[in-house]
Amino acid sequence: MFLAQRRLCSLGSRTEFLKTIYSSKLLGFSTSAKMSLKFINAKRIEGLDRNVWIEFTKLAADPSVVNLGQGLPDISPPSYVKEELSKVALINSLNQYTRGFVIITIPFYDCYEPMVRMAGATPVFIPLRSKPVDGKKWSSSDWTLDPQELESKFNSKTKAIILNTPHNPIGKVYTKEELQVIADLCIKYDTLCISDEVYEWLVYTGNKHLKIATFPGMWERTVTIGSAGKTFSVTGWKLGWTIGPNHLIKHLQTVQQNTVYTCATPLQEALAQALWIDIKRMDDPECYFNSLPKELEVKRDRMVRLLESVGLKPIVPDGGYFIIADVSLLDADLSDMKNDEPYDYKFVKWMTKNKKLSAIPVSAFCNSESKPQFEKFVRFCFIKKDSTLDAAEEIIKAWSKPKS
Ligand SMILES: Cc1ncc(COP(=O)(O)O)c(C=O)c1O
């Protein structure tokens, strides 16, 4: 297992390995992929000139806004994680460079497309689609990939598929059968699998997180990605790890060495200690891997009830800490908003300004062709203190009241 500084790829890596893309998106390298340096002018790379996080995080920074936007917990991280950090800070040697070869780089959800383009590769996309769900709750498991459509995206140039389970933003947890379809295609087309499993512990009742690397024939072609931020609610640490066979990990080490060099030693040591504490008590309900999903499931159900109470039909996530809903039924006068943006961008800007509640527009997670499919959806983050959710509830309930 190797620890990694995050976002490294977004710095513009130049190795074959990092020519990858995201979740249910496949990639085939064009001949120009060999000349990635010609994309060094960032202005030419789609997705780099605008960024949803810069735009919406700034709006949500207003202290009067209840922030259910960016995926950051406002609950406290476990005390032993913070204690481990304070302990290691007192050890002189752990305040210096860490060893360069425990460290790797990873790809990153909505950043994947610009990252792939920076690497000079061509992303190929396949959408998750939902079957009709009249009369019952809409679940993230209703969203599936069509196996034939998926296979049609593979060809001899396909280098990698990036899988994300549990999925951000839909909350889908891929089943054994679904993962087997992906594994079979990876083997048939001799393709790598980059498996982004940063929400691996955040899986709710009735669901099980499975690692595609454990499927027959997949270990040697899979890199599995984990996150300290998501595992221990310390997103500010920007530390994570990848697990994979040496012939793949060694390329990540080279990239890491030639870009950020190392990650922060005290954070790395504290994370290792915290993981050790919880790995030793995996069957204990107190283990954070068990207690956090329990705590979050209550918050998820609360958000579902709240959104339903104002007439929305949220997609109930089986994993992760986001919930998405079509908000076009909510009363919002967007006539003053600039017209050159998708509905969800306008809606969230309007909501943040007028209702003091922030969220993230889901079309930010889409390529240009699939934006219309999702532009009525917004994403709410529910890893929040009860008091934050109380404030959000007050806003949403007051909004839905008929005007007197
Ligand atoms: C699917 C997915 N992958 C990776 C990341 C990055 O995780 P970290 O902040 O730990 O680098 C995120 C963060 O939101 C994510 O949602």
Coordinates of C-alpha atoms and ligand atoms in Angstrom, one line a residue:
M1 CA 0.0 0.0 0.0
F2 CA 1.3 3.4 -0.9
L3 CA 0.3 6.7 0.5
A4 CA -0.2 9.5 -1.9
Q5 CA -0.5 13.3 -2.2
R6 CA -3.8 14.1 -3.9
R7 CA -4.5 16.1 -7.0
L8 CA -1.1 15.3 -8.3
C9 CA -2.4 14.3 -11.7
S10 CA -4.1 17.6 -12.1
L11 CA -0.6 19.1 -12.2
G12 CA -0.2 17.6 -15.6
S13 CA 1.5 14.2 -15.4
R14 CA 3.3 13.0 -18.5
T15 CA 3.4 9.2 -18.1
E16 CA 1.5 6.7 -20.1
F17 CA -0.1 5.5 -16.9
L18 CA -1.8 8.7 -16.0
K19 CA -3.5 9.0 -19.4
T20 CA -6.7 7.8 -17.7
I21 CA -10.3 8.8 -17.2
Y22 CA -13.0 8.4 -14.8
S23 CA -15.9 6.3 -13.6
S24 CA -17.6 4.4 -16.3
K25 CA -15.7 6.4 -18.9
L26 CA -13.4 4.6 -21.2
L27 CA -10.4 6.0 -22.9
G28 CA -8.7 5.4 -26.1
F29 CA -5.4 7.1 -26.9
S30 CA -5.1 8.9 -30.2
T31 CA -1.7 9.0 -31.9
S32 CA -1.4 12.5 -30.5
A33 CA -1.3 11.0 -27.1
K34 CA 2.4 10.4 -27.6
M35 CA 2.8 14.2 -27.8
S36 CA 1.2 15.2 -24.6
L37 CA 3.5 18.2 -24.3
K38 CA 1.7 19.9 -27.1
F39 CA -1.2 20.4 -24.7
I40 CA 1.0 22.4 -22.3
N41 CA -1.1 25.5 -23.0
A42 CA -3.8 24.9 -20.5
K43 CA -6.2 27.3 -22.2
R44 CA -6.6 24.7 -24.9
I45 CA -7.8 22.0 -22.6
E46 CA -11.6 21.7 -22.2
G47 CA -12.7 22.0 -18.6
L48 CA -9.6 24.0 -17.4
D49 CA -10.9 27.5 -18.1
R50 CA -13.9 27.2 -15.7
N51 CA -14.1 25.3 -12.5
V52 CA -17.3 24.5 -10.5
W53 CA -15.4 24.3 -7.2
I54 CA -13.8 27.7 -7.6
E55 CA -17.1 29.3 -8.6
F56 CA -19.5 27.7 -6.1
T57 CA -17.1 27.5 -3.1
K58 CA -16.6 31.2 -3.4
L59 CA -20.4 31.8 -3.3
A60 CA -20.9 29.4 -0.4
A61 CA -18.1 31.2 1.6
D62 CA -20.7 33.8 2.7
P63 CA -21.1 32.9 6.4
S64 CA -24.9 33.4 6.2
V65 CA -25.1 30.5 3.7
V66 CA -25.8 26.9 4.8
N67 CA -23.2 24.9 2.9
L68 CA -24.4 21.5 1.6
G69 CA -22.2 22.0 -1.5
Q70 CA -18.6 20.8 -1.5
G71 CA -18.1 17.4 0.0
L72 CA -16.5 18.3 3.2
P73 CA -17.6 17.0 6.6
D74 CA -18.4 19.6 9.3
I75 CA -18.6 16.8 11.8
S76 CA -15.4 16.3 13.9
P77 CA -12.8 13.7 12.8
P78 CA -12.3 10.9 15.4
S79 CA -10.3 12.2 18.3
Y80 CA -7.6 9.5 18.0
V81 CA -6.8 10.6 14.4
K82 CA -6.1 14.1 15.7
E83 CA -4.2 12.8 18.7
E84 CA -2.0 10.7 16.4
L85 CA -1.2 13.8 14.4
S86 CA -0.3 15.8 17.5
K87 CA 1.9 12.9 18.8
V88 CA 3.9 12.6 15.6
A89 CA 4.5 16.3 15.3
L90 CA 6.5 16.0 18.5
I91 CA 8.9 13.5 16.9
N92 CA 11.7 15.5 15.2
S93 CA 12.5 13.0 12.5
L94 CA 8.9 12.9 11.4
N95 CA 8.9 16.5 10.5
Q96 CA 11.3 16.0 7.6
Y97 CA 10.9 14.6 4.1
T98 CA 9.3 11.2 4.0
R99 CA 10.6 8.3 1.9
G100 CA 9.8 9.1 -1.8
F101 CA 8.7 5.5 -2.5
V102 CA 5.7 5.1 -0.5
I103 CA 3.9 7.5 -2.4
I104 CA 1.8 7.6 -5.6
T105 CA -0.5 9.8 -7.6
I106 CA -4.2 9.3 -8.4
P107 CA -6.9 10.6 -10.6
F108 CA -9.8 12.6 -9.3
Y109 CA -13.5 12.6 -10.1
D110 CA -14.7 15.6 -12.2
C111 CA -11.0 16.5 -12.7
Y112 CA -10.5 13.3 -14.7
E113 CA -11.6 14.7 -18.0
P114 CA -9.3 17.7 -18.0
M115 CA -6.5 15.5 -16.7
V116 CA -6.9 13.0 -19.5
R117 CA -6.9 15.8 -22.0
M118 CA -3.8 17.2 -20.4
A119 CA -2.2 13.9 -20.8
G120 CA -3.1 14.1 -24.5
A121 CA -5.5 11.1 -24.4
T122 CA -9.0 11.0 -25.7
P123 CA -11.7 10.3 -23.1
V124 CA -14.7 8.1 -24.2
F125 CA -17.8 8.3 -22.1
I126 CA -20.6 6.0 -21.2
P127 CA -23.5 7.3 -19.2
L128 CA -25.2 5.6 -16.3
R129 CA -28.9 5.4 -17.1
S130 CA -31.9 4.9 -14.9
K131 CA -34.8 2.6 -15.5
P132 CA -38.3 4.1 -14.8
V133 CA -39.3 4.0 -11.1
D134 CA -42.9 5.1 -11.0
G135 CA -44.5 4.7 -7.6
K136 CA -41.4 3.6 -5.7
K137 CA -38.4 5.3 -4.2
W138 CA -35.7 6.1 -6.7
S139 CA -32.5 4.3 -5.7
S140 CA -28.9 4.8 -6.9
S141 CA -29.1 1.1 -7.9
D142 CA -31.7 2.0 -10.6
W143 CA -28.8 3.6 -12.4
T144 CA -26.9 1.0 -14.5
L145 CA -24.5 0.7 -17.4
D146 CA -25.8 -1.1 -20.5
P147 CA -23.4 -4.0 -21.0
Q148 CA -23.6 -3.9 -24.8
E149 CA -23.2 -0.1 -24.9
L150 CA -20.2 -0.5 -22.6
E151 CA -18.6 -3.1 -24.8
S152 CA -19.1 -0.9 -27.9
K153 CA -16.8 1.7 -26.2
F154 CA -13.9 -0.7 -26.0
N155 CA -11.4 -1.2 -28.9
S156 CA -7.8 -2.1 -29.4
K157 CA -6.7 1.5 -28.4
T158 CA -8.5 1.5 -25.1
K159 CA -6.0 1.8 -22.3
A160 CA -8.1 2.1 -19.2
I161 CA -11.5 2.2 -17.6
I162 CA -12.0 4.3 -14.5
L163 CA -14.5 2.9 -12.2
N164 CA -15.9 4.8 -9.2
T165 CA -17.7 2.8 -6.5
P166 CA -19.4 4.0 -4.3
H167 CA -20.1 6.6 -6.9
N168 CA -19.9 10.4 -6.6
P169 CA -22.4 12.0 -7.2
I170 CA -25.1 9.3 -7.7
G171 CA -24.1 7.1 -4.7
K172 CA -24.3 3.9 -6.7
V173 CA -22.5 0.8 -5.2
Y174 CA -21.7 -1.5 -8.1
T175 CA -22.9 -5.1 -7.6
K176 CA -20.9 -8.3 -8.1
E177 CA -22.6 -8.9 -11.4
E178 CA -22.0 -5.4 -12.6
L179 CA -18.3 -5.5 -11.6
Q180 CA -18.0 -8.9 -13.3
V181 CA -19.2 -7.4 -16.7
I182 CA -16.5 -4.7 -16.3
A183 CA -13.8 -7.2 -15.3
D184 CA -14.6 -9.5 -18.3
L185 CA -14.2 -6.6 -20.7
C186 CA -11.0 -5.5 -19.1
I187 CA -9.6 -9.0 -19.6
K188 CA -11.0 -9.4 -23.1
Y189 CA -9.5 -6.1 -24.3
D190 CA -6.4 -6.2 -22.1
T191 CA -7.3 -2.9 -20.4
L192 CA -6.3 -1.4 -17.1
C193 CA -8.9 -0.6 -14.4
I194 CA -8.4 2.5 -12.2
S195 CA -10.8 1.8 -9.4
D196 CA -11.6 4.9 -7.3
E197 CA -12.9 3.6 -4.1
V198 CA -12.5 6.6 -1.9
Y199 CA -15.9 6.1 -0.3
E200 CA -15.3 2.4 0.3
W201 CA -16.5 2.4 4.0
L202 CA -19.5 4.6 3.4
V203 CA -22.0 1.9 2.3
Y204 CA -25.5 1.7 3.7
T205 CA -27.7 -1.2 4.9
G206 CA -28.3 -3.9 2.3
N207 CA -25.2 -3.0 0.2
K208 CA -21.7 -4.3 0.2
H209 CA -18.6 -2.7 -1.3
L210 CA -16.6 -5.1 -3.5
K211 CA -13.1 -4.5 -4.8
I212 CA -12.8 -5.3 -8.5
A213 CA -9.1 -6.0 -7.9
T214 CA -10.2 -9.2 -6.1
F215 CA -12.0 -10.6 -9.1
P216 CA -10.1 -13.4 -11.0
G217 CA -7.6 -11.9 -13.5
M218 CA -8.0 -8.4 -12.2
W219 CA -5.3 -7.9 -9.6
E220 CA -2.5 -7.5 -12.2
R221 CA -4.5 -4.9 -14.1
T222 CA -6.1 -2.8 -11.4
V223 CA -5.0 0.1 -9.3
T224 CA -7.3 0.8 -6.3
I225 CA -7.5 4.2 -4.8
G226 CA -8.3 5.1 -1.2
S227 CA -8.6 8.4 0.7
A228 CA -7.7 9.5 4.2
G229 CA -10.0 12.4 3.8
K230 CA -13.0 10.2 3.1
T231 CA -12.0 7.4 5.5
F232 CA -11.4 9.6 8.6
S233 CA -13.3 12.8 7.7
V234 CA -10.1 14.8 7.3
T235 CA -10.5 16.1 3.8
G236 CA -7.9 18.8 4.5
W237 CA -5.1 16.2 4.9
K238 CA -5.2 15.5 1.1
L239 CA -3.6 12.2 1.6
G240 CA -4.5 8.8 0.2
W241 CA -3.2 5.6 -1.1
T242 CA -3.2 3.2 -4.0
I243 CA -3.0 -0.6 -4.0
G244 CA -1.8 -2.5 -7.0
P245 CA 0.8 -4.8 -8.5
N246 CA 4.4 -3.6 -8.6
H247 CA 4.5 -3.3 -12.4
L248 CA 1.8 -0.6 -12.2
I249 CA 2.7 1.1 -8.9
K250 CA 6.3 1.7 -10.0
H251 CA 5.0 4.2 -12.7
L252 CA 3.1 6.1 -10.1
Q253 CA 6.1 6.3 -7.9
T254 CA 8.1 7.9 -10.8
V255 CA 5.4 10.5 -11.4
Q256 CA 5.2 11.3 -7.7
Q257 CA 8.9 11.6 -7.5
N258 CA 9.1 14.0 -10.4
T259 CA 6.2 16.2 -9.4
V260 CA 5.3 16.8 -5.7
Y261 CA 8.2 14.6 -4.6
T262 CA 6.8 13.5 -1.2
C263 CA 3.7 14.0 0.9
A264 CA 3.7 15.5 4.4
T265 CA 5.5 13.1 6.7
P266 CA 3.5 13.8 10.0
L267 CA 0.2 13.4 8.1
Q268 CA 1.4 10.1 6.6
E269 CA 2.5 8.7 9.9
A270 CA -0.7 9.8 11.7
L271 CA -2.8 8.2 9.0
A272 CA -0.8 5.0 9.3
Q273 CA -1.4 4.9 13.0
A274 CA -5.1 5.7 12.7
L275 CA -5.5 3.0 10.1
W276 CA -3.7 0.5 12.4
I277 CA -6.1 1.4 15.3
D278 CA -9.2 0.7 13.2
I279 CA -7.9 -2.3 11.2
K280 CA -7.3 -4.0 14.5
R281 CA -10.9 -3.6 15.5
M282 CA -12.8 -4.1 12.3
D283 CA -15.6 -6.2 14.0
D284 CA -16.1 -3.6 16.7
P285 CA -19.0 -1.2 16.3
E286 CA -16.7 1.5 17.6
C287 CA -14.4 1.1 14.6
Y288 CA -14.8 4.2 12.5
F289 CA -15.3 2.1 9.3
N290 CA -18.5 0.8 11.0
S291 CA -19.6 3.8 13.1
L292 CA -19.4 6.5 10.4
P293 CA -21.7 4.8 7.9
K294 CA -24.2 4.2 10.7
E295 CA -24.1 7.8 11.6
L296 CA -24.4 8.9 8.0
E297 CA -27.3 6.5 7.2
V298 CA -29.4 8.5 9.6
K299 CA -28.4 11.7 8.0
R300 CA -29.1 10.3 4.5
D301 CA -32.6 9.2 5.6
R302 CA -33.2 12.6 7.1
M303 CA -32.3 14.3 3.8
V304 CA -34.5 11.9 1.8
R305 CA -37.5 12.7 4.0
L306 CA -36.8 16.4 3.8
L307 CA -36.5 16.4 0.0
E308 CA -39.6 14.2 -0.3
S309 CA -41.6 16.4 2.0
V310 CA -41.3 19.3 -0.5
G311 CA -42.4 17.1 -3.4
L312 CA -39.0 16.1 -4.8
K313 CA -37.9 12.6 -5.7
P314 CA -34.3 12.2 -4.6
I315 CA -32.1 9.4 -5.7
V316 CA -31.5 7.5 -2.5
P317 CA -27.7 6.8 -2.4
D318 CA -26.5 3.3 -1.4
G319 CA -23.1 4.7 -0.6
G320 CA -21.1 7.9 -0.3
Y321 CA -22.2 11.1 1.3
F322 CA -24.1 12.9 -1.4
I323 CA -27.7 12.9 -2.5
I324 CA -29.0 14.3 -5.8
A325 CA -32.5 15.4 -6.7
D326 CA -34.3 17.0 -9.6
V327 CA -35.0 20.5 -8.3
S328 CA -36.9 21.8 -11.2
L329 CA -40.2 21.4 -9.3
L330 CA -39.0 23.9 -6.6
D331 CA -40.3 27.4 -7.1
A332 CA -37.3 29.5 -8.3
D333 CA -37.5 32.6 -10.4
L334 CA -34.3 32.3 -12.6
S335 CA -35.4 35.0 -15.0
D336 CA -32.6 37.4 -13.8
M337 CA -29.9 34.8 -14.2
K338 CA -27.5 34.8 -17.1
N339 CA -28.8 32.5 -19.8
D340 CA -25.6 31.0 -21.0
E341 CA -25.4 28.4 -18.2
P342 CA -27.1 25.1 -17.6
Y343 CA -30.3 25.1 -15.4
D344 CA -28.6 23.7 -12.4
Y345 CA -25.8 26.3 -12.4
K346 CA -28.4 29.1 -12.5
F347 CA -30.5 27.3 -9.9
V348 CA -27.7 26.9 -7.3
K349 CA -26.5 30.4 -7.8
W350 CA -30.0 31.7 -7.3
M351 CA -30.6 29.4 -4.3
T352 CA -27.3 30.5 -2.6
K353 CA -28.1 34.1 -3.1
N354 CA -31.8 34.1 -2.3
K355 CA -32.3 31.2 0.0
K356 CA -28.8 31.1 1.6
L357 CA -28.4 27.4 0.9
S358 CA -25.7 26.0 -1.3
A359 CA -25.3 22.8 -3.2
I360 CA -23.4 21.7 -6.3
P361 CA -24.8 21.5 -9.8
V362 CA -24.7 17.9 -11.1
S363 CA -24.0 18.9 -14.7
A364 CA -20.5 19.8 -13.4
F365 CA -19.9 16.1 -13.3
C366 CA -20.8 15.6 -17.0
N367 CA -19.2 15.9 -20.3
S368 CA -20.8 18.4 -22.7
E369 CA -23.1 15.8 -24.4
S370 CA -24.6 14.4 -21.2
K371 CA -25.1 17.8 -19.4
P372 CA -28.8 18.0 -20.6
Q373 CA -29.5 14.6 -19.0
F374 CA -28.5 15.9 -15.5
E375 CA -29.0 19.7 -15.6
K376 CA -32.1 19.6 -13.5
F377 CA -30.3 17.8 -10.7
V378 CA -28.3 19.3 -7.8
R379 CA -26.1 17.5 -5.3
F380 CA -26.4 18.0 -1.5
C381 CA -23.7 16.8 0.8
F382 CA -25.1 15.3 4.1
I383 CA -21.9 14.6 6.1
K384 CA -22.9 17.6 8.2
K385 CA -23.6 18.2 11.9
D386 CA -27.3 18.0 12.9
S387 CA -27.3 21.7 13.5
T388 CA -26.3 22.3 9.8
L389 CA -29.0 20.0 8.6
D390 CA -31.5 21.7 10.9
A391 CA -30.6 25.0 9.3
A392 CA -31.0 23.5 5.8
E393 CA -34.3 21.9 6.8
E394 CA -35.6 25.2 8.0
I395 CA -34.7 26.9 4.7
I396 CA -36.2 24.1 2.5
K397 CA -39.4 23.9 4.5
A398 CA -40.0 27.6 4.5
W399 CA -39.4 27.7 0.8
S400 CA -42.0 25.2 0.1
K401 CA -44.7 27.1 2.0
P402 CA -47.3 28.7 -0.2
K403 CA -46.7 32.5 -0.5
S404 CA -49.2 34.3 1.7
Ligands
LIG1 C1 -14.9 10.0 -6.5 C2 -13.8 10.8 -5.8 N1 -12.5 10.5 -6.0 C3 -11.5 11.1 -5.4 C4 -11.7 12.2 -4.6 C5 -10.6 12.9 -4.0 O1 -10.4 12.6 -2.7 P1 -9.4 13.4 -1.8 O2 -10.0 14.7 -1.4 O3 -9.1 12.5 -0.6 O4 -8.1 13.6 -2.6 C6 -13.0 12.7 -4.4 C7 -13.3 13.9 -3.6 O5 -14.4 14.4 -3.5 C8 -14.1 11.9 -5.0 O6 -15.4 12.3 -4.8

